[in-house]
Coordinates of C-alpha atoms in Angstrom, one line a residue:
X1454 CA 0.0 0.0 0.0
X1455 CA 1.4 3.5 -0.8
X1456 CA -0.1 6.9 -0.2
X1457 CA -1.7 8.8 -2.6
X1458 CA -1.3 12.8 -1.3
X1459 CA -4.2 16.0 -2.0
X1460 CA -1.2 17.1 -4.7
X1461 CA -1.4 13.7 -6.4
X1462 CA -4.9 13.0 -6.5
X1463 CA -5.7 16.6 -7.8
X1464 CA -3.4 15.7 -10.7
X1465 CA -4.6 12.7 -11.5
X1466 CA -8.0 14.7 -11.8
X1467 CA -7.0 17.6 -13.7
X1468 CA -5.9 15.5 -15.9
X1469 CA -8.5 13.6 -16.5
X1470 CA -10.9 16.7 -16.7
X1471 CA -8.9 18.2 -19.4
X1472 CA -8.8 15.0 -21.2
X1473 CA -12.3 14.7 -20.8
X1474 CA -13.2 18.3 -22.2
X1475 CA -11.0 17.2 -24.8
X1476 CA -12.9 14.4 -26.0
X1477 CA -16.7 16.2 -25.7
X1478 CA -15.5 18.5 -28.2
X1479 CA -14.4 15.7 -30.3
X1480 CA -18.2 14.0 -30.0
X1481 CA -20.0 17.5 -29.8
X1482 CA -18.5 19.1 -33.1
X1483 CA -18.8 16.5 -35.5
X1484 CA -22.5 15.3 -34.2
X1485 CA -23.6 19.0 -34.7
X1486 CA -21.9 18.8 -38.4
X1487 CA -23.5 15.7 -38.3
X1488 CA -27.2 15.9 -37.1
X1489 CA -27.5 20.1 -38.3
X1490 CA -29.6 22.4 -35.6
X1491 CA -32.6 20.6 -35.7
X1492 CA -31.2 17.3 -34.7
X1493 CA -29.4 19.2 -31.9
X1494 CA -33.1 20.2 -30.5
X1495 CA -33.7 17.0 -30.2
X1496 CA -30.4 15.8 -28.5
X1497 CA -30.6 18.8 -26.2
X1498 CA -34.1 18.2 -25.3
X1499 CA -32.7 14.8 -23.5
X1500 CA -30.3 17.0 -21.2
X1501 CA -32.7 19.5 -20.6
X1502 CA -34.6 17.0 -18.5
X1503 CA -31.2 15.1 -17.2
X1504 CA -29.3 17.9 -15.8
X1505 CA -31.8 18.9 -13.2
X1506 CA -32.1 15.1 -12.1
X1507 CA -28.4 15.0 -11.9
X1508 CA -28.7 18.4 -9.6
X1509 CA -30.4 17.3 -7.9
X1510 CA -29.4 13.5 -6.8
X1511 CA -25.9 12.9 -8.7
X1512 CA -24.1 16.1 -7.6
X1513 CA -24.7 15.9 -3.6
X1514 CA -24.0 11.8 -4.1
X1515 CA -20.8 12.1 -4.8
X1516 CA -19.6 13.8 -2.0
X1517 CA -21.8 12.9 0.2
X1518 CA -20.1 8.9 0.2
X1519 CA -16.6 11.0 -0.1
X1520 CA -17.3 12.9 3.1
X1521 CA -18.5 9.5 5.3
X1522 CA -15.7 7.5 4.1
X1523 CA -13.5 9.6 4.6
X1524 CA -14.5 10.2 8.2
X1525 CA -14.9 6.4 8.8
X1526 CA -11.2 5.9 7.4
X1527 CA -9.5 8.5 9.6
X1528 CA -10.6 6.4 12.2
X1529 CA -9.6 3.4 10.5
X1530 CA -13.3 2.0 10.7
X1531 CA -13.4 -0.6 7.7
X1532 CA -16.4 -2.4 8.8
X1533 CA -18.5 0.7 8.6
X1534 CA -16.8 1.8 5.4
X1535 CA -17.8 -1.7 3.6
X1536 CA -20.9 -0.8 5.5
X1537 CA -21.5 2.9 4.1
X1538 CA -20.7 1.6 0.5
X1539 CA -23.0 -1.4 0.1
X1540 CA -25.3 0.7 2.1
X1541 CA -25.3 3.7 -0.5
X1542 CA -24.7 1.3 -3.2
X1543 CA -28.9 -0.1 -2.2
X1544 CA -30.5 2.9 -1.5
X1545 CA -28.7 5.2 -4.6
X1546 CA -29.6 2.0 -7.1
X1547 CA -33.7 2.3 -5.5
X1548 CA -33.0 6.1 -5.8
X1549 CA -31.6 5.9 -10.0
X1550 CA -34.5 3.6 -10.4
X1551 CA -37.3 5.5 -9.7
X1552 CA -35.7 8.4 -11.6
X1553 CA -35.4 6.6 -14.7
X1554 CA -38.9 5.0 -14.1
X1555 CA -39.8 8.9 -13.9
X1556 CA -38.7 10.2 -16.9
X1557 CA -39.9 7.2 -19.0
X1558 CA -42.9 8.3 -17.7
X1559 CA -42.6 12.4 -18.1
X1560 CA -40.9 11.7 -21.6
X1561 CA -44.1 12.4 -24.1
X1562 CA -45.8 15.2 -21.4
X1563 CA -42.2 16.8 -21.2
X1564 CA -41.8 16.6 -25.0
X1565 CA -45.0 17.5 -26.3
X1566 CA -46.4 20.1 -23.4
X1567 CA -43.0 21.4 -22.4
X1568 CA -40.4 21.4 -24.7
X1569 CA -42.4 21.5 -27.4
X1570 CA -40.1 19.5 -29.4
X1571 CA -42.6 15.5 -29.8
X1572 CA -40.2 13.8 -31.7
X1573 CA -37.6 14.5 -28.5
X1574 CA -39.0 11.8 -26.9
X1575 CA -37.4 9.1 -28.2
X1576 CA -34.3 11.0 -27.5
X1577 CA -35.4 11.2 -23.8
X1578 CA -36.8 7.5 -23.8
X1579 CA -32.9 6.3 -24.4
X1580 CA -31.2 9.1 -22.1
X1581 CA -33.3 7.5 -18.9
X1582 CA -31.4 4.7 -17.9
X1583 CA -28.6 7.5 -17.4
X1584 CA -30.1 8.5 -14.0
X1585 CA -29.7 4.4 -12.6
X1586 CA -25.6 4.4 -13.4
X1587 CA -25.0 8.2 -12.9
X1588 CA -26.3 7.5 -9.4
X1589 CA -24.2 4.0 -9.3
X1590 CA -21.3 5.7 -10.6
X1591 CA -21.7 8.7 -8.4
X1592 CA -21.7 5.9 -4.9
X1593 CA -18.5 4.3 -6.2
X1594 CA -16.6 7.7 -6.8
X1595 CA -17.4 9.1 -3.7
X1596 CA -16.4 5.8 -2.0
X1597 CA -12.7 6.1 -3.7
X1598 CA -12.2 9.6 -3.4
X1599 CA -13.1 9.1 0.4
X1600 CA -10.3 6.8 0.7
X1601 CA -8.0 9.3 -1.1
X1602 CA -7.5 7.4 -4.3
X1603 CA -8.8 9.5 -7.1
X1604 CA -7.3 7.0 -9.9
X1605 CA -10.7 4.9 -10.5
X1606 CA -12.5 8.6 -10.4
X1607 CA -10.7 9.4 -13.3
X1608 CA -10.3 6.5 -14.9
X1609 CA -14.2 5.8 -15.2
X1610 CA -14.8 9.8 -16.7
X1611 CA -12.1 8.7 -19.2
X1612 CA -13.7 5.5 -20.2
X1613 CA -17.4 7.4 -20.3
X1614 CA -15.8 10.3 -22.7
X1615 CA -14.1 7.6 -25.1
X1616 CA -17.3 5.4 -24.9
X1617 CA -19.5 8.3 -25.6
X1618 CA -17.5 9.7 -28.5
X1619 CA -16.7 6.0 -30.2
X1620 CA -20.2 4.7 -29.4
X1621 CA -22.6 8.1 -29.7
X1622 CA -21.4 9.2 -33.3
X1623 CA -21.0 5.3 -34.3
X1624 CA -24.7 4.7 -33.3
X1625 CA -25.5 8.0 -35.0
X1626 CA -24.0 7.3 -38.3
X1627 CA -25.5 3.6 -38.3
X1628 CA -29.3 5.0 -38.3
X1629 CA -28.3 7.6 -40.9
X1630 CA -26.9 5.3 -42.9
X1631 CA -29.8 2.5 -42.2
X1632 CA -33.2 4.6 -42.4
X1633 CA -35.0 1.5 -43.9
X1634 CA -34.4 -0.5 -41.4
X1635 CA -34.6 2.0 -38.8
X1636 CA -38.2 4.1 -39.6
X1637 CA -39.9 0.7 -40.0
X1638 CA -39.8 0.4 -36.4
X1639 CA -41.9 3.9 -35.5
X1640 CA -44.6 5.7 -37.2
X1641 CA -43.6 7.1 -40.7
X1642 CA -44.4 10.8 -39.9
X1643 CA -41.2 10.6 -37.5
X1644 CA -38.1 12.2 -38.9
X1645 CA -34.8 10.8 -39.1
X1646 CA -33.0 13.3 -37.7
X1647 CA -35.0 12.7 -34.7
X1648 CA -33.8 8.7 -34.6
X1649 CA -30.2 9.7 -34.9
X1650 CA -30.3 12.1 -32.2
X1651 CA -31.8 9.1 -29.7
X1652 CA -29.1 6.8 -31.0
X1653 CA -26.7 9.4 -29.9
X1654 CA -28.0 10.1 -26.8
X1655 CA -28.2 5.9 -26.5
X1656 CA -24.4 6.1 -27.0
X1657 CA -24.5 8.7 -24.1
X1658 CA -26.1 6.2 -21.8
X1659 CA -23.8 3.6 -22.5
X1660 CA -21.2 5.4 -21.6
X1661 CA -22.6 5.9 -18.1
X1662 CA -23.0 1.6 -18.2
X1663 CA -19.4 1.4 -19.0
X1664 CA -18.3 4.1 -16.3
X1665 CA -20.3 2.4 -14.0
X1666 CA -19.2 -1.8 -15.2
X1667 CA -15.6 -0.3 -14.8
X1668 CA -16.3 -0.1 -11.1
X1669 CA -17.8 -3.6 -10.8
X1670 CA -14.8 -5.3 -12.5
X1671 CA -12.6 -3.0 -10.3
X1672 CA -14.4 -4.7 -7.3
X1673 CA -14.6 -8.2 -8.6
X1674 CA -10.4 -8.0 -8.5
X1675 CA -9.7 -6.8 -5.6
X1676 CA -12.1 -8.1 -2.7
X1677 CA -9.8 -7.7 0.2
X1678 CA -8.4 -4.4 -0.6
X1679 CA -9.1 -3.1 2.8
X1680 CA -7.9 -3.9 6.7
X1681 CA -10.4 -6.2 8.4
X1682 CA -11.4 -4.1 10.8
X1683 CA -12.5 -4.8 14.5
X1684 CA -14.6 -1.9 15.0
X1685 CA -18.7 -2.1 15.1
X1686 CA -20.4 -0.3 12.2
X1687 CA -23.2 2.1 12.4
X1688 CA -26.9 1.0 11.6
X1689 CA -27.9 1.3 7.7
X1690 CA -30.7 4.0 8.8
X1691 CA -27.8 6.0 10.5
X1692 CA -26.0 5.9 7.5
X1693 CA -28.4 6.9 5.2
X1694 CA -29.4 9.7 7.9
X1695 CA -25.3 11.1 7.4
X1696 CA -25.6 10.5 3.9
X1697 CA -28.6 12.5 3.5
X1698 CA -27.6 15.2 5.9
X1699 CA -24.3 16.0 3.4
X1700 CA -26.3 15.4 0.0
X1701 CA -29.7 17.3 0.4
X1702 CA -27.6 21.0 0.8
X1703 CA -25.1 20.2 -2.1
X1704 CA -27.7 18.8 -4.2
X1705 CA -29.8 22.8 -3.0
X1706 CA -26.4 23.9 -3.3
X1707 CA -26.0 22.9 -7.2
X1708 CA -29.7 24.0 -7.9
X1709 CA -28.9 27.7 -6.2
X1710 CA -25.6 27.9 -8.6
X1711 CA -27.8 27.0 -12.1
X1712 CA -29.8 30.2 -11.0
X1713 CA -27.7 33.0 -12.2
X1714 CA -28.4 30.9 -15.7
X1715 CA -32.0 30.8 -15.1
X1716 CA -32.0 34.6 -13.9
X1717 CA -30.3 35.5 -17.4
X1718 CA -33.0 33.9 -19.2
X1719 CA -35.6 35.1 -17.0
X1720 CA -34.7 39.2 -17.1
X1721 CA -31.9 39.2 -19.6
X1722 CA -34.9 39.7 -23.0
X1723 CA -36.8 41.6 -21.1
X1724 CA -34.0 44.2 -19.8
X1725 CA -32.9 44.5 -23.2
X1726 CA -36.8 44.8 -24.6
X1727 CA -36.6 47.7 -22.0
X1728 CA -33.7 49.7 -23.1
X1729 CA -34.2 49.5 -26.6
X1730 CA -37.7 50.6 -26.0
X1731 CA -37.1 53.9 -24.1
X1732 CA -33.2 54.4 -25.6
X1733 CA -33.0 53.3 -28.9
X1734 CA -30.6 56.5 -30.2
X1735 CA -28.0 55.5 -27.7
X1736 CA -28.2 52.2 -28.5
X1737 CA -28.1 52.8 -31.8
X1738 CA -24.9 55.0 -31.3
X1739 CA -23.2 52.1 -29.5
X1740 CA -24.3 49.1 -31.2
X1741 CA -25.7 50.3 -35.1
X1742 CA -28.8 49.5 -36.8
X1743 CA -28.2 45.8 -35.2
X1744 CA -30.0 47.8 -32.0
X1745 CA -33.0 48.9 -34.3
X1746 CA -33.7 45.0 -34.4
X1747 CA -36.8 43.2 -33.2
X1748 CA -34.1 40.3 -33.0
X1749 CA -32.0 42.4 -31.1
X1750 CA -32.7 40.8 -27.5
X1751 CA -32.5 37.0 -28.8
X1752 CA -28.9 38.5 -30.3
X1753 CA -27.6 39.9 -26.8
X1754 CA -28.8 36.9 -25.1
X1755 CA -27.2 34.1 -27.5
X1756 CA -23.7 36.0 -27.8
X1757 CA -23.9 36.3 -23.7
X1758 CA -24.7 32.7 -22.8
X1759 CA -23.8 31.1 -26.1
X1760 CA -20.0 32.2 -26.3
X1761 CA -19.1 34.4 -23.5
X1762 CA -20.6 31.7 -20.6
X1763 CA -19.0 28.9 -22.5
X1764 CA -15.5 30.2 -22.4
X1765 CA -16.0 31.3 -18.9
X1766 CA -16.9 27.9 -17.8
X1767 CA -13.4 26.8 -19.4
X1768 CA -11.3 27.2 -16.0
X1769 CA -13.9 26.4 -13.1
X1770 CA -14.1 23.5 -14.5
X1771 CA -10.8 22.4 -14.5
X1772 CA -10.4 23.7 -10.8
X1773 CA -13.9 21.9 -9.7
X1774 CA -10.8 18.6 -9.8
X1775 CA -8.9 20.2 -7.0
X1776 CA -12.3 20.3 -4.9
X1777 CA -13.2 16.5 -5.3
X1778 CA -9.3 15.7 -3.8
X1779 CA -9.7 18.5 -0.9
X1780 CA -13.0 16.9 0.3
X1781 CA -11.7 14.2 1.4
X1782 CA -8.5 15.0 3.3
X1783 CA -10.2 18.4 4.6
X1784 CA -13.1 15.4 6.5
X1785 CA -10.2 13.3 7.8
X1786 CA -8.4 16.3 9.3
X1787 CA -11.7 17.3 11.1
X1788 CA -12.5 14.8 12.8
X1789 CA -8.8 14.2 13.8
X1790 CA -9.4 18.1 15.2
X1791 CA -6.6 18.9 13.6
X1792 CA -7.4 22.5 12.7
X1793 CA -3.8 23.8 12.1
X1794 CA -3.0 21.0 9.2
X1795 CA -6.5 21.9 8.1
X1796 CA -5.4 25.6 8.1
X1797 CA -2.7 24.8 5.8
X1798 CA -4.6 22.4 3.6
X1799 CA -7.3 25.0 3.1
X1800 CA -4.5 27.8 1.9
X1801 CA -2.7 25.3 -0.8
X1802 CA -5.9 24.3 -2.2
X1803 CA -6.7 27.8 -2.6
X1804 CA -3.2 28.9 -3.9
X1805 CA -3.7 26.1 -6.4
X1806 CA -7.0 27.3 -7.5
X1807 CA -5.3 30.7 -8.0
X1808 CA -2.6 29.8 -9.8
X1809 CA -4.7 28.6 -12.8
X1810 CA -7.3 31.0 -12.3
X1811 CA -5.3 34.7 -12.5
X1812 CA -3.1 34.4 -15.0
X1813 CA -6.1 32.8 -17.1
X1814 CA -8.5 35.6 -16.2
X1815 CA -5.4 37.9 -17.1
X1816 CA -4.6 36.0 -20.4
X1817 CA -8.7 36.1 -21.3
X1818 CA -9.0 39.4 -20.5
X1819 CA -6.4 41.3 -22.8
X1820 CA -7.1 38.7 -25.6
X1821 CA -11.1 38.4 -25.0
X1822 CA -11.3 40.1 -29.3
X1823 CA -8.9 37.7 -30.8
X1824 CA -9.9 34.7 -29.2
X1825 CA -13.6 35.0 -29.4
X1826 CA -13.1 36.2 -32.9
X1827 CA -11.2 32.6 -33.6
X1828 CA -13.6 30.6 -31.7
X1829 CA -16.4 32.2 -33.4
X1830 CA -15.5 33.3 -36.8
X1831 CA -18.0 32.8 -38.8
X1832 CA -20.2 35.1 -36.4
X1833 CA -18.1 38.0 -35.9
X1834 CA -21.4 40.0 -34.5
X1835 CA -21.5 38.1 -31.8
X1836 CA -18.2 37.9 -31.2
X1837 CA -17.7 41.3 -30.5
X1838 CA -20.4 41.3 -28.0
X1839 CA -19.5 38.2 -26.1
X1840 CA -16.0 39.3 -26.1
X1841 CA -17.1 42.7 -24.1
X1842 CA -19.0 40.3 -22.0
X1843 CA -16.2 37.9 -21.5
X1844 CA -14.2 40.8 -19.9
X1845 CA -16.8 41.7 -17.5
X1846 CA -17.3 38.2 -16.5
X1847 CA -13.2 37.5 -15.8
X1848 CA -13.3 38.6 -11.9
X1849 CA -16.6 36.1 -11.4
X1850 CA -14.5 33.6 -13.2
X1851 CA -11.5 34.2 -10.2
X1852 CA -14.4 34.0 -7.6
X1853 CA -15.5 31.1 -8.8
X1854 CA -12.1 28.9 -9.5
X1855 CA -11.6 29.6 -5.6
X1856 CA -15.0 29.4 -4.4
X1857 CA -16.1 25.8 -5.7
X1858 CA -12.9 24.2 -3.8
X1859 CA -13.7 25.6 -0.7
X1860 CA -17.4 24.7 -0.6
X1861 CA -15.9 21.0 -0.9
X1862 CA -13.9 21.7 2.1
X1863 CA -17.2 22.7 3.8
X1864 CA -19.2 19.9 2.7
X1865 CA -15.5 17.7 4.2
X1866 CA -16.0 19.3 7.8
X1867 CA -20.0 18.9 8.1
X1868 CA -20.9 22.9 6.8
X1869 CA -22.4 21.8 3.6
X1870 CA -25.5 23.7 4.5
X1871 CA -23.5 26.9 4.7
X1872 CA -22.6 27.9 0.9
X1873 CA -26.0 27.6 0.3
X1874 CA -27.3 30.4 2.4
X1875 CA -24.1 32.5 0.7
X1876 CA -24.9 31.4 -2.6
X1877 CA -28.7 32.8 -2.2
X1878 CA -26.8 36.4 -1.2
X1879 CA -25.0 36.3 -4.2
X1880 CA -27.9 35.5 -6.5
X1881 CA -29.6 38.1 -5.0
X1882 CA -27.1 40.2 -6.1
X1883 CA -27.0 39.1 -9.5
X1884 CA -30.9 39.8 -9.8
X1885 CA -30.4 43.2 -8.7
X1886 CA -26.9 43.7 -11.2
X1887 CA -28.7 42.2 -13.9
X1888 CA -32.2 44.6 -13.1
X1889 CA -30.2 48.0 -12.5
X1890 CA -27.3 47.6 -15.4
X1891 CA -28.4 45.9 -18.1
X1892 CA -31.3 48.4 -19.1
X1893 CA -28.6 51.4 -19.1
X1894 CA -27.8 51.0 -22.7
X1895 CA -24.0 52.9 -21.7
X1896 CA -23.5 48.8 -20.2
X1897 CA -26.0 46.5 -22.1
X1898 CA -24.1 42.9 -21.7
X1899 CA -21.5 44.2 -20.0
X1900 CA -24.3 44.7 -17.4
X1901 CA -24.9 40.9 -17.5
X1902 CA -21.1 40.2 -17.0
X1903 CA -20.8 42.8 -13.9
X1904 CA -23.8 41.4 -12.0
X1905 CA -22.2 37.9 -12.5
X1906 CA -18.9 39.0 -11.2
X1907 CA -20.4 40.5 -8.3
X1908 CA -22.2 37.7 -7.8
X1909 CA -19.5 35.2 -7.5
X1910 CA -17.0 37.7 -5.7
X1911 CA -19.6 38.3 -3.1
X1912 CA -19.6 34.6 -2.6
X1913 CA -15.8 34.2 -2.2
X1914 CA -15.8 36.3 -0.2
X1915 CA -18.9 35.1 2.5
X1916 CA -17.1 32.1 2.3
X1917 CA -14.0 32.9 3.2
X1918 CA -15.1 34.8 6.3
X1919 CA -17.6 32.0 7.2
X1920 CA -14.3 29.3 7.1
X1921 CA -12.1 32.0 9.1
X1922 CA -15.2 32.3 11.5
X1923 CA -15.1 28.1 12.0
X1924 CA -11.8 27.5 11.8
X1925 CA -11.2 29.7 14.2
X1926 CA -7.7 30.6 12.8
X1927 CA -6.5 32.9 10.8
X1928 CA -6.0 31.8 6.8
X1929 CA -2.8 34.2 6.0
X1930 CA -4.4 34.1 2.5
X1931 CA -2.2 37.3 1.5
X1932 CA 1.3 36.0 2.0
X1933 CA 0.1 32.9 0.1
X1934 CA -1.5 34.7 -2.9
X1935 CA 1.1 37.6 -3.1
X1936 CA 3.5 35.6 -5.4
X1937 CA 0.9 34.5 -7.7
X1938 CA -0.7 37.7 -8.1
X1939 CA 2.9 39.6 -8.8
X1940 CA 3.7 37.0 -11.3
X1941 CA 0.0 37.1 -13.2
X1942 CA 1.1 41.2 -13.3
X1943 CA 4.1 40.3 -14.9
X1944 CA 1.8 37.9 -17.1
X1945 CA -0.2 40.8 -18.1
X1946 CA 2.5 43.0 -18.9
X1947 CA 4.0 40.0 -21.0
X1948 CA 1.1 40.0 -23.1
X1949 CA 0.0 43.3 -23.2
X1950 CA 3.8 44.0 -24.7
X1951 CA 3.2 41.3 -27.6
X1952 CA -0.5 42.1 -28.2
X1953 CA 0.2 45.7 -29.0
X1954 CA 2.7 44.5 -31.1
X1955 CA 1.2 41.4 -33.4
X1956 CA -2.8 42.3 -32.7
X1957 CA -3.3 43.7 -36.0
X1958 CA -2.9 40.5 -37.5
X1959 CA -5.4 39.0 -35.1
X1960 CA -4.9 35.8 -35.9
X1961 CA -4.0 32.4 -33.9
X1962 CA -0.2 32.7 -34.2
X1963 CA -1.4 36.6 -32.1
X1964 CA -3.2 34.5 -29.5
X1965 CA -0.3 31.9 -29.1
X1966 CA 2.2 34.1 -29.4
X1967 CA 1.3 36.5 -26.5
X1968 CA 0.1 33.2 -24.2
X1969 CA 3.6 31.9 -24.7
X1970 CA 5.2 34.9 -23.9
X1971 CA 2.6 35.2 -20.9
X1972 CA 3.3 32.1 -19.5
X1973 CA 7.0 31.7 -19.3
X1974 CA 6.7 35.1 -17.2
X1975 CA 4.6 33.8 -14.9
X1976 CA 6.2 31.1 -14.7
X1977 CA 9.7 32.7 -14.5
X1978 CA 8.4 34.5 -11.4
X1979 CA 6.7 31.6 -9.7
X1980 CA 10.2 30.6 -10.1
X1981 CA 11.6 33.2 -8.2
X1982 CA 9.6 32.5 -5.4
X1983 CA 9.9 28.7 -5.2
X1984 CA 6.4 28.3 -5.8
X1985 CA 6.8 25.0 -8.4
X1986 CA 7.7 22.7 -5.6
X1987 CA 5.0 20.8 -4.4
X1988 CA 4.1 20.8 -0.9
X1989 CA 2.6 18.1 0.2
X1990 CA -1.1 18.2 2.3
X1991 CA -1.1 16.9 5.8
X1992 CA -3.8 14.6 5.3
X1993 CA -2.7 12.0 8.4
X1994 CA -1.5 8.4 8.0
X1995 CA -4.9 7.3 5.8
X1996 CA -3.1 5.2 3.4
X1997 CA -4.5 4.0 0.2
X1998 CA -3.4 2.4 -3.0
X1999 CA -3.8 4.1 -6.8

């Protein structure tokens, strides 16, 4: 047995995440090239109704198992960790059945009253089993991370992403290459496009079977991975009591986060309905004639959450890795008590986050033009206008990377109810940045892009003062961060220099030009300092194998 530390773990995760982002663009662009808009519709339609189940049960799962594992293996409990995970394992496979039993049965009311999309149903019929192995899946990560070994976490994403891309666009091209075959099996007013999309989305759930079958032949080969143990495990019903008392407030937790979304959609038309209402000259003057459009709204709207969201999802989702490794070791140094290693854990998961997160925010924001103009270029309209959005967005992206690690550490110490109640502050916030700025036509998107950096700032920083306020000592978050934030000036400065020299050209050799020159600044300077060598986390003596 060997130990796998925070620093390890969180590689072995970002690494996986990226190679996972990697491989949805590799199934997401050619199926779109593939299936056209319409077909999208219909593929979309299937998430549509997924995502909020997986907000709902999937999200808090996961680290809800990671959290009591972790807190049975600190005390070297291994009865009541086989316990917790064949415990979990019963009630989450009851839990994914009744959820894929209820969307077979919402599939044709969602569809036809809802979406308005009919033919989506077959899309959603195949997307249902989904809920049964996410929630599998979602038991068997938690139960590894818990025990520090984040290798069969990332091994099973990998497998889903190459399963997805090899077995959704396989499946698709089979029933576009087969219609006779296919359309004799459903009534002959039902389009194609429609069957490819389900056979798709039917490579998408087998993906989740495979994620979830790795686990089982993971088990099945090594049964006695684990001490004996002498202890005597908790009750079932008090496990499922602990389970449920970390998962209900992440799973509100996830549902209060997809609100700033939900806000934009709500007020974002109608705010810009408003100002080009009663301002239409000023618009005018800042926009064009595009302002003078009945289409101008739906315009806004698309370029904000269709590009400019997209790209600022980028980092936080690389950084979301760093949170699943933190949980984990932040719960076994709680209930050790040991508040001063948990101190220090809390500052280089942070420093981590930040390291990624300024220089990128830097980086995005000096080259928002060029790069959303390569991105998008065959909508350069839109470009523009998400790249003005991106900008405004870039301090929310900061708060964010930093933020999503530390509500992990929160859910690891028994405070997962906390981020919550500063999450509902911050989308407060966001309502009122979205209702006061975006009808000034002088900010427009921008608007949209303030009240989300507000938003998440305000978050960071309830958070922070909430975990100084528990912890009861002090973070010394300034000494930590001053490095990093000297060398992501020097990054700026880097690629200020080269963009003010190549940014005529605008091209992609511009973009990777000024990153490269960027990047061995910052990292030249995190040299300096002696930031590159790894620190390892004081996570205990909680041994595990990779």
């Amino acid at each position: 047995m060997k130990q796998q530390t925070f620093w390890k773990g969180s590689a072995i995760l970002l690494i996986s995440a990226m190679l996972t982002k990697v491989l949805g663009a590799c199934f997401k662009i050619p199926l779109t090239n593939v299936l056209g808009g319409t077909g999208m519709g219909y593929f979309s339609t299937a998430y549509g109704l997924l995502l909020p189940v997986y907000a709902l049960s999937v999200t808090g799962l996961s680290a809800a198992v990671s959290q009591t594992v972790s807190r049975a293996a600190a005390l070297q409990r291994w009865k009541e960790v086989r316990r917790i995970r064949r415990a979990a394992l019963l009630a989450c496979g009851v839990l994914g059945l009744l959820l894929s039993c209820g969307i077979l049965l919402l599939a044709e009311p969602f569809t036809g009253q809802v979406a308005k999309q009919p033919y989506a149903v077959f899309s959603v019929l195949a997307i249902a089993p989904a809920a049964l192995f996410g929630c599998l899946t979602a038991v068997e990560r938690g139960y590894w991370e818990g025990l520090q070994t984040m290798t069969p976490t990332a091994v099973s994403q990998a497998a889903e992403a190459v399963a997805k891309l090899a077995l959704g666009l396989l499946l698709c091209r089979w029933v576009l290459t087969h219609p006779e075959q296919v359309c004799m099996l459903v009534p002959a007013d039902v389009p194609l496009a429609a069957l490819a999309a389900a056979a798709a989305v039917l490579g998408v759930t087998l993906s989740t079977a495979i994620g979830w079958l790795y686990f089982v032949l993971r088990s099945l080969c090594q049964r006695n991975r684990l001490p004996a143990g002498t202890d005597t495990p908790a009750s079932a019903r008090q496990i499922l009591q602990r389970l449920l008392y970390v998962m209900i407030p992440v799973a509100l937790g996830s549902l209060v986060t997809n609100l700033t979304s939900l806000l934009d959609l709500v007020t974002m038309m109608r705010c810009l309905g408003h100002v080009q209402f009663y301002h239409l000259p000023a618009l005018t003057a800042r926009y064009g004639d595009l302002a003078a459009s009945q289409d101008f709204p739906a315009f806004v709207y698309g370029a904000f959450t269709g590009m400019a969201i997209t790209v600022f999802n980028l980092v936080p989702s690389v950084t979301n890795m760093l949170g699943k490794s933190a949980l984990p070791c932040a719960a076994a140094l709680w209930i050790r008590q040991d508040t001063t290693a948990l101190v220090q854990h809390t500052r280089s998961v942070l420093t981590a986050s930040a390291a990624m997160a300024l220089p990128a925010a830097c980086g995005l924001g000096l080259l928002a033009q060029p790069v959303m103009h390569i991105l998008y270029s065959s909508r350069p309209a839109e470009a523009a206008l998400a790249a003005q959005a991106l900008q405004a967005l870039l301090a929310g992206m900061v708060g964010l990377c930093l933020t999503v690690p530390l509500c992990s550490i929160l859910q690891g110490i028994g405070r997962a109810a906390f981020p919550v109640l500063c999450m509902l502050a911050g989308v407060a916030v966001k309502l009122a940045g979205n209702l006061l700025l975006i009808p000034r036509p002088e900010f427009c998107i921008i608007g949209a892009g303030i009240s989300t950096s507000a938003c998440y700032l305000l978050l960071l920083l309830l958070i922070l003062l909430g975990l100084r306020r528990i912890l009861g000592q002090p973070l010394h978050l300034c000494a930590a961060l001053f490095p990093i934030v000297l060398a992501s000036a020097g990054c700026c400065a880097a690629v200020l220099v080269c963009r003010n020299w190549l940014l005529p050209h605008g091209n992609l050799c511009t973009v990777a030009v000024c990153t490269l020159a960027g990047g061995t600044v910052y990292l030249a300077i995190l040299q300096l300092f002696r930031l590159l060598q790894p620190k390892k986390a004081h996570c205990g003596t909680l041994r595990s194998t990779s």
